[in-house]
PDB file of C-alpha atoms in Angstrom:
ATOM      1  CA  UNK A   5      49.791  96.656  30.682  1.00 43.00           C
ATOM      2  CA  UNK A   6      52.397  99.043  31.908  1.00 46.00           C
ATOM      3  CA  UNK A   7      50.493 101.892  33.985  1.00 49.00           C
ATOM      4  CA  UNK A   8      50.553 105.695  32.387  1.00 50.00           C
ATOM      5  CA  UNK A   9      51.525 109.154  33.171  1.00 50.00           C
ATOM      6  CA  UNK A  10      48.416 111.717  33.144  1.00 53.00           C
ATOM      7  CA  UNK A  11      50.020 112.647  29.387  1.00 54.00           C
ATOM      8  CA  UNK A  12      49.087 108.789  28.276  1.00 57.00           C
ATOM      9  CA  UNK A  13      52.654 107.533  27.797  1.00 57.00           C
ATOM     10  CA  UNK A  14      53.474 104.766  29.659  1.00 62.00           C
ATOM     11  CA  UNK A  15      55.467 105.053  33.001  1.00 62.00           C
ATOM     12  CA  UNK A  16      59.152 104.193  33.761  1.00 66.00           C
ATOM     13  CA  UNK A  17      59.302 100.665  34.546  1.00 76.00           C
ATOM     14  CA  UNK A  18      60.220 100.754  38.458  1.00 91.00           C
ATOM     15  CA  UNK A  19      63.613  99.812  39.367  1.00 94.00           C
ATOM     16  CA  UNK A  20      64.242  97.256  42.264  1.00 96.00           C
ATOM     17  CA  UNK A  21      67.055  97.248  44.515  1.00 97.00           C
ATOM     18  CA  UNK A  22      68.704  94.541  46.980  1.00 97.00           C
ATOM     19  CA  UNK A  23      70.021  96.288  50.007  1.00 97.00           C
ATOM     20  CA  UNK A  24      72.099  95.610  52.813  1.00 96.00           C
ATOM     21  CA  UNK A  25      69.978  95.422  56.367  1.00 94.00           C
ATOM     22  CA  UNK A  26      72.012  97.996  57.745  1.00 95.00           C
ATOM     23  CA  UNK A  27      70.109 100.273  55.255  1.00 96.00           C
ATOM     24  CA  UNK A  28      67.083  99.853  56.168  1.00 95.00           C
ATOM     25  CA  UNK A  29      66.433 103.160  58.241  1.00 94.00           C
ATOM     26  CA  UNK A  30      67.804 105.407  55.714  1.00 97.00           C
ATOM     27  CA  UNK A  31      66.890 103.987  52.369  1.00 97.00           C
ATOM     28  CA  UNK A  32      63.235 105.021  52.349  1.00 97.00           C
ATOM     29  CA  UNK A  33      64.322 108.298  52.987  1.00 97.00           C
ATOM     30  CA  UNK A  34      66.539 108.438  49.936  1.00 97.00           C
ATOM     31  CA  UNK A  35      63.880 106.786  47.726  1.00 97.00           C
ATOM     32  CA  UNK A  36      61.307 108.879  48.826  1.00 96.00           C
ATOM     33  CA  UNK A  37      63.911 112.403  48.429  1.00 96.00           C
ATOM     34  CA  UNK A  38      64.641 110.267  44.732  1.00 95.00           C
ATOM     35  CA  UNK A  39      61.196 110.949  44.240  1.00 89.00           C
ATOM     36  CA  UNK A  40      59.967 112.120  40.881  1.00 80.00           C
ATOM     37  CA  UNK A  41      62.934 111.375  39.041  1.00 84.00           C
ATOM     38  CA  UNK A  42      62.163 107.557  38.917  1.00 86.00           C
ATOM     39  CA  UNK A  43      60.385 104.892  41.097  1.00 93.00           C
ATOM     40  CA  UNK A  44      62.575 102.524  43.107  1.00 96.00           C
ATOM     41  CA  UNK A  45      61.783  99.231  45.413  1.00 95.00           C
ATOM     42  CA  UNK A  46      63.691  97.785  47.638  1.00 97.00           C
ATOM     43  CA  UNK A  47      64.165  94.698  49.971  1.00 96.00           C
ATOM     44  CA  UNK A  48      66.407  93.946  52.372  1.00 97.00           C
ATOM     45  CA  UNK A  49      68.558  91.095  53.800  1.00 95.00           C
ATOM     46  CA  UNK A  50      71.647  90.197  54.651  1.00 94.00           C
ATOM     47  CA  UNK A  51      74.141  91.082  51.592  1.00 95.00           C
ATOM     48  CA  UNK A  52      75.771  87.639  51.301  1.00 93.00           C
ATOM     49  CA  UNK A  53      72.285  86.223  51.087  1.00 95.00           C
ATOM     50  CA  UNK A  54      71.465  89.048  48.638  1.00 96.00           C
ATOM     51  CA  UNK A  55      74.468  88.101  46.446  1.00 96.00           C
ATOM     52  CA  UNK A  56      73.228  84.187  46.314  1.00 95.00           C
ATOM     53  CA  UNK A  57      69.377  85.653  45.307  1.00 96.00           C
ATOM     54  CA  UNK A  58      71.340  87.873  42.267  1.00 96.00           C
ATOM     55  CA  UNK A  59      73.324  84.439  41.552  1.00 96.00           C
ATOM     56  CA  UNK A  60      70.191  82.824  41.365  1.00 95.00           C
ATOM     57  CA  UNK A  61      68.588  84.685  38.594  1.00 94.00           C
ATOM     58  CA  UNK A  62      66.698  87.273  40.984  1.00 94.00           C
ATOM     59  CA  UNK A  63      65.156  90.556  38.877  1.00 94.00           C
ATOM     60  CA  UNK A  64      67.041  93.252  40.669  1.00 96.00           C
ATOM     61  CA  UNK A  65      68.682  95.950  38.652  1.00 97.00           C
ATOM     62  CA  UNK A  66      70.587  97.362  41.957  1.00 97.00           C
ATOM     63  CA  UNK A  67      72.561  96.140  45.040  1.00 98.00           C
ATOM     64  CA  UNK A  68      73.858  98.210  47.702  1.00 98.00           C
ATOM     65  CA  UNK A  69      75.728  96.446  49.943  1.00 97.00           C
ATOM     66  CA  UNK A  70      77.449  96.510  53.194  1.00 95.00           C
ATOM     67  CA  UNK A  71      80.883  94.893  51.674  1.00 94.00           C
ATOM     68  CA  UNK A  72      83.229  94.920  48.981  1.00 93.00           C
ATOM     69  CA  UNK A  73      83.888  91.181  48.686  1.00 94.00           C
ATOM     70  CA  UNK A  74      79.708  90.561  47.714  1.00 95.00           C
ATOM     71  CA  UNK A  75      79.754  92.864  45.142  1.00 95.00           C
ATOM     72  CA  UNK A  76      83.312  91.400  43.821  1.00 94.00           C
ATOM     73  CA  UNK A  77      81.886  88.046  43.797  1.00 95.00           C
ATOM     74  CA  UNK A  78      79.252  89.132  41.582  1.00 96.00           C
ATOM     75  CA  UNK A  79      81.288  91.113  39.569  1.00 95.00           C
ATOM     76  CA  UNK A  80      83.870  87.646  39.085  1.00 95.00           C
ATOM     77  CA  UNK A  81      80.638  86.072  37.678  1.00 95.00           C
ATOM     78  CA  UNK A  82      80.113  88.969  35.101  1.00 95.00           C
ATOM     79  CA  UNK A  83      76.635  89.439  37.060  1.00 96.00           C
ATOM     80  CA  UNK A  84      77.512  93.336  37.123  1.00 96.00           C
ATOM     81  CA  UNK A  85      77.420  96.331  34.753  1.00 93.00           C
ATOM     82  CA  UNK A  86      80.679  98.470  34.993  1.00 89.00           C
ATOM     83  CA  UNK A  87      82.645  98.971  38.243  1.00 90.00           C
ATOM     84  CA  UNK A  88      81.158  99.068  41.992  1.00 94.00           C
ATOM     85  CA  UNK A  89      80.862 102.839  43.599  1.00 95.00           C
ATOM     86  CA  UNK A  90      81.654 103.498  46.928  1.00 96.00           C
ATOM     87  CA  UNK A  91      78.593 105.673  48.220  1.00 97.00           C
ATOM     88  CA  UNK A  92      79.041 105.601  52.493  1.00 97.00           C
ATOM     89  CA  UNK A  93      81.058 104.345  55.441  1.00 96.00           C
ATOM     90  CA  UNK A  94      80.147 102.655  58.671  1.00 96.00           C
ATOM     91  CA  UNK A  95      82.005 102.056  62.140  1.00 95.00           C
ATOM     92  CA  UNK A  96      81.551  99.520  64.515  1.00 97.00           C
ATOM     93  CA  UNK A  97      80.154  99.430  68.140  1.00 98.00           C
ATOM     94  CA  UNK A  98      80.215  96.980  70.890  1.00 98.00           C
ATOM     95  CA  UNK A  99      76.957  97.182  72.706  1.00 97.00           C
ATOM     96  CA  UNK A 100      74.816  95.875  75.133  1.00 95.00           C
ATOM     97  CA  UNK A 101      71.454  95.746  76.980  1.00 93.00           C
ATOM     98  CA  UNK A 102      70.935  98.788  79.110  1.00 91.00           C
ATOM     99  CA  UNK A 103      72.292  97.426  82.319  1.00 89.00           C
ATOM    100  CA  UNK A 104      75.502  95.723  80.178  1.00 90.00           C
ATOM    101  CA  UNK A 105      78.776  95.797  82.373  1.00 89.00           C
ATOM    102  CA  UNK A 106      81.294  98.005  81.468  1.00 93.00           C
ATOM    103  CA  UNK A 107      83.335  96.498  78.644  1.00 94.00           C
ATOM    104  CA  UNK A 108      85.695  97.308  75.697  1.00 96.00           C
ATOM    105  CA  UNK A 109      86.666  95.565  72.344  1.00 96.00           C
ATOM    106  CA  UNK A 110      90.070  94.869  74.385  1.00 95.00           C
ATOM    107  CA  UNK A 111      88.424  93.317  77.093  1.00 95.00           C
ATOM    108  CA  UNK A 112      85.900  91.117  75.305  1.00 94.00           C
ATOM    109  CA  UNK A 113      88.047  88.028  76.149  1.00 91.00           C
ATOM    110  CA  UNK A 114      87.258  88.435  79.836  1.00 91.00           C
ATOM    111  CA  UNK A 115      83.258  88.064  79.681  1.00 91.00           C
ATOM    112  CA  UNK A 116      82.115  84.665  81.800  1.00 88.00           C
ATOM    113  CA  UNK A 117      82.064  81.319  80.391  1.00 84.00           C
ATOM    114  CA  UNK A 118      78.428  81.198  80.828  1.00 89.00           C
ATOM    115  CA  UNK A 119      77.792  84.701  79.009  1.00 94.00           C
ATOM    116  CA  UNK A 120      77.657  85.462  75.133  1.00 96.00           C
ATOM    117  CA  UNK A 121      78.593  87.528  72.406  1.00 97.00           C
ATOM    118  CA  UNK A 122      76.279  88.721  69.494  1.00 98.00           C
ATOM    119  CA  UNK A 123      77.681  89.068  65.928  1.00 98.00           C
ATOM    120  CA  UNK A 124      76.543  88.777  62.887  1.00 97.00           C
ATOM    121  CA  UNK A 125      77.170  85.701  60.575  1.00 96.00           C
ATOM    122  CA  UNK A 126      80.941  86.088  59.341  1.00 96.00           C
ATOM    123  CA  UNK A 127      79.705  83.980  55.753  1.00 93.00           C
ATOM    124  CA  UNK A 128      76.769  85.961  55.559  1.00 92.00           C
ATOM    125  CA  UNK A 129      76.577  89.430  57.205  1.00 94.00           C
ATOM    126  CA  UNK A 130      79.281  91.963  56.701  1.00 95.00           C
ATOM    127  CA  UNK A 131      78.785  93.373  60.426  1.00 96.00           C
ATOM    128  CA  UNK A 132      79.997  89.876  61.295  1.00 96.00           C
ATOM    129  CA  UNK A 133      83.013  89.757  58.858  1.00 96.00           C
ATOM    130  CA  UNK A 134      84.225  93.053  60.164  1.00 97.00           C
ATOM    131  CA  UNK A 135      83.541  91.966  64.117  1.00 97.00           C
ATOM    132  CA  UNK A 136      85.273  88.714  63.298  1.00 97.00           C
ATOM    133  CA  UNK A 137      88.149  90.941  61.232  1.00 97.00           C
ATOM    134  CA  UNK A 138      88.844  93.077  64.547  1.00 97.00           C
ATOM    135  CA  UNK A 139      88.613  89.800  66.837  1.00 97.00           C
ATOM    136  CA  UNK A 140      91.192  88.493  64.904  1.00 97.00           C
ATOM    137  CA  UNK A 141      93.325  91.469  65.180  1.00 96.00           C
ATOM    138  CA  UNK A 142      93.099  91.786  69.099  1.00 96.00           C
ATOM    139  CA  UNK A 143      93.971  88.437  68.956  1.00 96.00           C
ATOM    140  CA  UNK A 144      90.298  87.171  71.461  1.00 96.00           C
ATOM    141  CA  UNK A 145      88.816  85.000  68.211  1.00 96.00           C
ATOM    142  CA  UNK A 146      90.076  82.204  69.104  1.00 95.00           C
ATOM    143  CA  UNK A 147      89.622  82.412  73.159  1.00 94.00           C
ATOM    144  CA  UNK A 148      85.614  83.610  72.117  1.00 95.00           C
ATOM    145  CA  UNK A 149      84.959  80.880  69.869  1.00 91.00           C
ATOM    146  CA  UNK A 150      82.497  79.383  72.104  1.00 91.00           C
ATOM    147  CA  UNK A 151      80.515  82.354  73.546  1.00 94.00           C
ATOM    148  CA  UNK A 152      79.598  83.627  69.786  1.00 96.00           C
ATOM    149  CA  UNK A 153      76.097  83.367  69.231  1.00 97.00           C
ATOM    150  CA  UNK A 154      75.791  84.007  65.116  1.00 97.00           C
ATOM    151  CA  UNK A 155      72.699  86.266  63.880  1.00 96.00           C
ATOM    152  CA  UNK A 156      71.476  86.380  60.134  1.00 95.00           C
ATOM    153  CA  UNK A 157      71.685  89.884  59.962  1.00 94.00           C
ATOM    154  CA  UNK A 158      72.337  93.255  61.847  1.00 94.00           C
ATOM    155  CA  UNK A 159      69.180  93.840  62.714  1.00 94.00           C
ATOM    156  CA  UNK A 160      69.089  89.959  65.031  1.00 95.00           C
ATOM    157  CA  UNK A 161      72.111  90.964  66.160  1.00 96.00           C
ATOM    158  CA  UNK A 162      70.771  94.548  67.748  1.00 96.00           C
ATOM    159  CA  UNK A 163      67.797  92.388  69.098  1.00 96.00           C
ATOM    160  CA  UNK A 164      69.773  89.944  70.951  1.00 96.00           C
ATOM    161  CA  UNK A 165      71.228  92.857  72.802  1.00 96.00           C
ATOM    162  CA  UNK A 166      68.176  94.655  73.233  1.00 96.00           C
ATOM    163  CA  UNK A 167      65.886  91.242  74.420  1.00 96.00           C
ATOM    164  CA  UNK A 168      68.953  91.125  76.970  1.00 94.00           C
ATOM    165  CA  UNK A 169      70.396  87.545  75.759  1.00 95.00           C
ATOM    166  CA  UNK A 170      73.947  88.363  75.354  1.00 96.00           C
ATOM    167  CA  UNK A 171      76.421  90.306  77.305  1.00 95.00           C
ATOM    168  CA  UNK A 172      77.536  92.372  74.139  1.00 97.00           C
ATOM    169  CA  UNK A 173      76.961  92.803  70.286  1.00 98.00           C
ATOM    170  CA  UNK A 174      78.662  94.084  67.596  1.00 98.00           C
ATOM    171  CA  UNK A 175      76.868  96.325  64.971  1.00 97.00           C
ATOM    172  CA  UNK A 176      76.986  99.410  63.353  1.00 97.00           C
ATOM    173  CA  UNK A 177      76.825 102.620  64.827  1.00 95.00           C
ATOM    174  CA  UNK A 178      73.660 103.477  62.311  1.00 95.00           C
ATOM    175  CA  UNK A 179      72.128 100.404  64.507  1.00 94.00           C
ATOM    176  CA  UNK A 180      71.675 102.701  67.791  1.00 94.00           C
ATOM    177  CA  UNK A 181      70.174 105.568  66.757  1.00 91.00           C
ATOM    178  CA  UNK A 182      67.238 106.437  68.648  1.00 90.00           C
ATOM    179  CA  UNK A 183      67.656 103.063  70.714  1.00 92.00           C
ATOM    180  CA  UNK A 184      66.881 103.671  74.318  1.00 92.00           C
ATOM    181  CA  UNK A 185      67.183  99.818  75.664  1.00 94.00           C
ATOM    182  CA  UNK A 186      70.856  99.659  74.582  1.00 95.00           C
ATOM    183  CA  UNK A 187      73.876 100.840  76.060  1.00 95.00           C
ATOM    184  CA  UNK A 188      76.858 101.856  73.803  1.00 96.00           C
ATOM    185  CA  UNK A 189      80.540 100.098  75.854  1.00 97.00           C
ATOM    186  CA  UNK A 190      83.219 101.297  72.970  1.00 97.00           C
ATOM    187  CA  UNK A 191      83.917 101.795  69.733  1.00 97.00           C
ATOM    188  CA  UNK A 192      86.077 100.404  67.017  1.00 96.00           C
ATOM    189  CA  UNK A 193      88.951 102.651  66.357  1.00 94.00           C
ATOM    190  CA  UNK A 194      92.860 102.479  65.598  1.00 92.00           C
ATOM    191  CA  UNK A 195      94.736 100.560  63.508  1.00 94.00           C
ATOM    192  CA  UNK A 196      92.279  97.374  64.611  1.00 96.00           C
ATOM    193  CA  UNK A 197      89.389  98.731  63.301  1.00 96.00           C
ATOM    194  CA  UNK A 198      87.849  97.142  59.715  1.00 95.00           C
ATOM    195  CA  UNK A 199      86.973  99.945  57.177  1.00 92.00           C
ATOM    196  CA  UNK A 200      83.357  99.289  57.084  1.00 95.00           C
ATOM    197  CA  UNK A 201      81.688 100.518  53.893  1.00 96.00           C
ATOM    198  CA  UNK A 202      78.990 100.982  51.419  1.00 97.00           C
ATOM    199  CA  UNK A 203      79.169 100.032  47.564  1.00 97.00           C
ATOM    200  CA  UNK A 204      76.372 100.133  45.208  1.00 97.00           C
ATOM    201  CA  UNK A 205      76.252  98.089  41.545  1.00 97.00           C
ATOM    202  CA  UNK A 206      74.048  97.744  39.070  1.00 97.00           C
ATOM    203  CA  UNK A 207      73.577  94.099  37.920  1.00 96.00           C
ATOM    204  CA  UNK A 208      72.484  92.451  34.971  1.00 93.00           C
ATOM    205  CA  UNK A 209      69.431  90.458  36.040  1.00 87.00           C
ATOM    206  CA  UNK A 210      67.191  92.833  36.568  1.00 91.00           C
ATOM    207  CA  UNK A 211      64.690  94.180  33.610  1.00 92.00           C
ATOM    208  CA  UNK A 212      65.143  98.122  34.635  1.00 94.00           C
ATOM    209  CA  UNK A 213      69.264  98.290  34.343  1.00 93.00           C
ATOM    210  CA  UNK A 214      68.890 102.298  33.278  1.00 94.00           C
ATOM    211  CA  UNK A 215      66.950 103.010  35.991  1.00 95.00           C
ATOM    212  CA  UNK A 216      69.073 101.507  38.916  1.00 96.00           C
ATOM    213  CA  UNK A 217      71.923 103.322  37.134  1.00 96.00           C
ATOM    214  CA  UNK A 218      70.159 106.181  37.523  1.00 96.00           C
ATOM    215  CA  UNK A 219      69.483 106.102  40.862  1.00 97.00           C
ATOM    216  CA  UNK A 220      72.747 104.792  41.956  1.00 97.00           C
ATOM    217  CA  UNK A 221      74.208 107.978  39.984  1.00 97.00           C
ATOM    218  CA  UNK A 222      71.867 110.161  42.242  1.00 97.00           C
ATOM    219  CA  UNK A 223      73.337 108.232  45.413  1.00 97.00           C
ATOM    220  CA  UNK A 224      76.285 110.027  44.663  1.00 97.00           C
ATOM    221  CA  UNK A 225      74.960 113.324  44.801  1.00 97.00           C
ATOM    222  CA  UNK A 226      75.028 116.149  47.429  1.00 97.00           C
ATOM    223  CA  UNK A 227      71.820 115.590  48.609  1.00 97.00           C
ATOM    224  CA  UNK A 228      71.742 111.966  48.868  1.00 97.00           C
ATOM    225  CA  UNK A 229      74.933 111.888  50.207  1.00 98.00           C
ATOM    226  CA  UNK A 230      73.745 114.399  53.247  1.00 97.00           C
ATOM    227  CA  UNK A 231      70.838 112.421  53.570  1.00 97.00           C
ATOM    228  CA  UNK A 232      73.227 109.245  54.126  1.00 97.00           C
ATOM    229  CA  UNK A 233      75.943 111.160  56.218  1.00 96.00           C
ATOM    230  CA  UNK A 234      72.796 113.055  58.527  1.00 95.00           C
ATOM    231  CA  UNK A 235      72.032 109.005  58.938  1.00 94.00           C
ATOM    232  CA  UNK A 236      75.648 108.428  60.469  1.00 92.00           C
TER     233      UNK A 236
END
C-alpha cells in the first residue's frame, strides 16, 4: 500500500536514479535542496556498469552520468525517453599521495619501471576513458601500458593514491576536495585535455518516468546548477 500525505492521498511514488561515482559528494545535496517537490533515491557506480544494470531491466527512471557515449548507448537501444541534457562539466587532475614527486601529464612517461599509475577502467569508468583519451594524445599510452593499474571507479582510483600504492592517479578535480593525504601535480588543460562532462536521461525502465523528469528538469535550474558549480 502506497504510503499517504497527512491530507490521505497517496504519496508520489519515489523516483530512483543511477548516478555516476563522481557524484556522489554532491548529489545528496541536490536531493535533499529537491526536497519537497518530489522524493528521489539514488545509487551509485561506475556509469558503464550503470548502463549494463539499465540494459538489464533495472527500475531506474534516471541516469546521470559521467559520459556521453553511456547514455548514447542506451539511447541506440531505445532504453531512453527524449534526448540526453547536459547538466555539469568536470576537469581532470593528476595526483598523488602527499609525498608524490613532482610530476606533470607531460612527464608521466618518465615514472620508474617499478612504479604505477592509477586510472580508472577505460570500458567502464569515464575518468578512465578521458585519462586514457589525453594519454593517447601526449602520445605516453603506449610507453605506460604496463605501469596502469585499472580501478572500477573514481572513487578506487582516489584511494590508490591516498593508501600510497601508485605514484600518480587520474581523477576529477571534484575528487580532492577537502582531501588532505593527496597532493595535486597538474592539471589537464590545452588542446589535450578531454571535455569531461555530465548528462542526465530519463529511461524507460523505471516505474516513476514523470518524476525523474521532473527532477532532471530541476537539475537544470539556477539553484541546482549553483549547488553543482559551488561543488566544482
Amino acid at each position: 500500500k502506497p504510503p499517504a500525505d497527512e491530507a490521505g492521498a497517496p504519496a508520489p511514488p519515489e523516483a530512483t536514479v543511477a548516478a555516476a561515482t563522481s557524484l556522489r559528494n554532491v548529489l545528496p545535496a541536490l536531493i535533499a535542496r529537491y526536497g519537497a517537490a518530489g522524493k528521489v533515491s539514488a545509487t551509485y557506480g561506475a556509469s558503464g556498469d550503470l548502463r549494463k544494470q539499465v540494459e538489464g531491466g533495472a527500475p531506474v527512471d534516471l541516469v546521470l552520468f559521467a559520459s556521453r557515449r553511456p547514455v548514447e548507448q542506451l539511447a541506440e537501444k531505445g532504453l531512453v525517453d527524449g534526448e540526453p541534457v547536459r547538466l555539469a562539466t568536470n576537469r581532470l587532475v593528476l595526483i598523488g599521495p602527499a609525498s608524490a614527486k613532482a610530476l606533470t601529464f607531460a612527464t608521466l612517461a618518465t615514472i620508474p619501471a617499478g612504479d604505477h599509475l592509477a586510472i580508472g577502467d577505460p570500458g567502464a569508468v569515464p575518468a578512465g576513458d578521458y585519462a586514457k583519451q589525453a594519454l593517447q594524445k601526449l602520445g605516453s599510452w603506449d610507453a605506460l601500458q604496463d605501469r596502469i593499474v585499472l580501478g572500477g571507479d573514481v572513487a578506487g582510483v582516489l584511494a590508490y593514491a591516498r593508501r600510497g600504492e601508485v605514484a600518480a592517479a587520474i581523477v576529477y578535480r571534484t575528487e580532492t576536495a577537502g582531501i588532505a593525504d593527496i597532493r595535486i601535480l597538474d592539471e589537464a588543460a590545452g588542446e589535450w585535455a578531454p571535455a569531461a562532462e555530465v548528462l542526465g536521461a530519463v529511461t524507460r525502465a523505471g516505474s516513476n518516468a514523470p518524476g525523474g523528469r521532473s527532477f532532471l528538469e530541476w537539475l537544470r535550474t539556477a539553484d541546482a546548477q549553483k549547488i553543482l558549480a559551488d561543488a566544482g
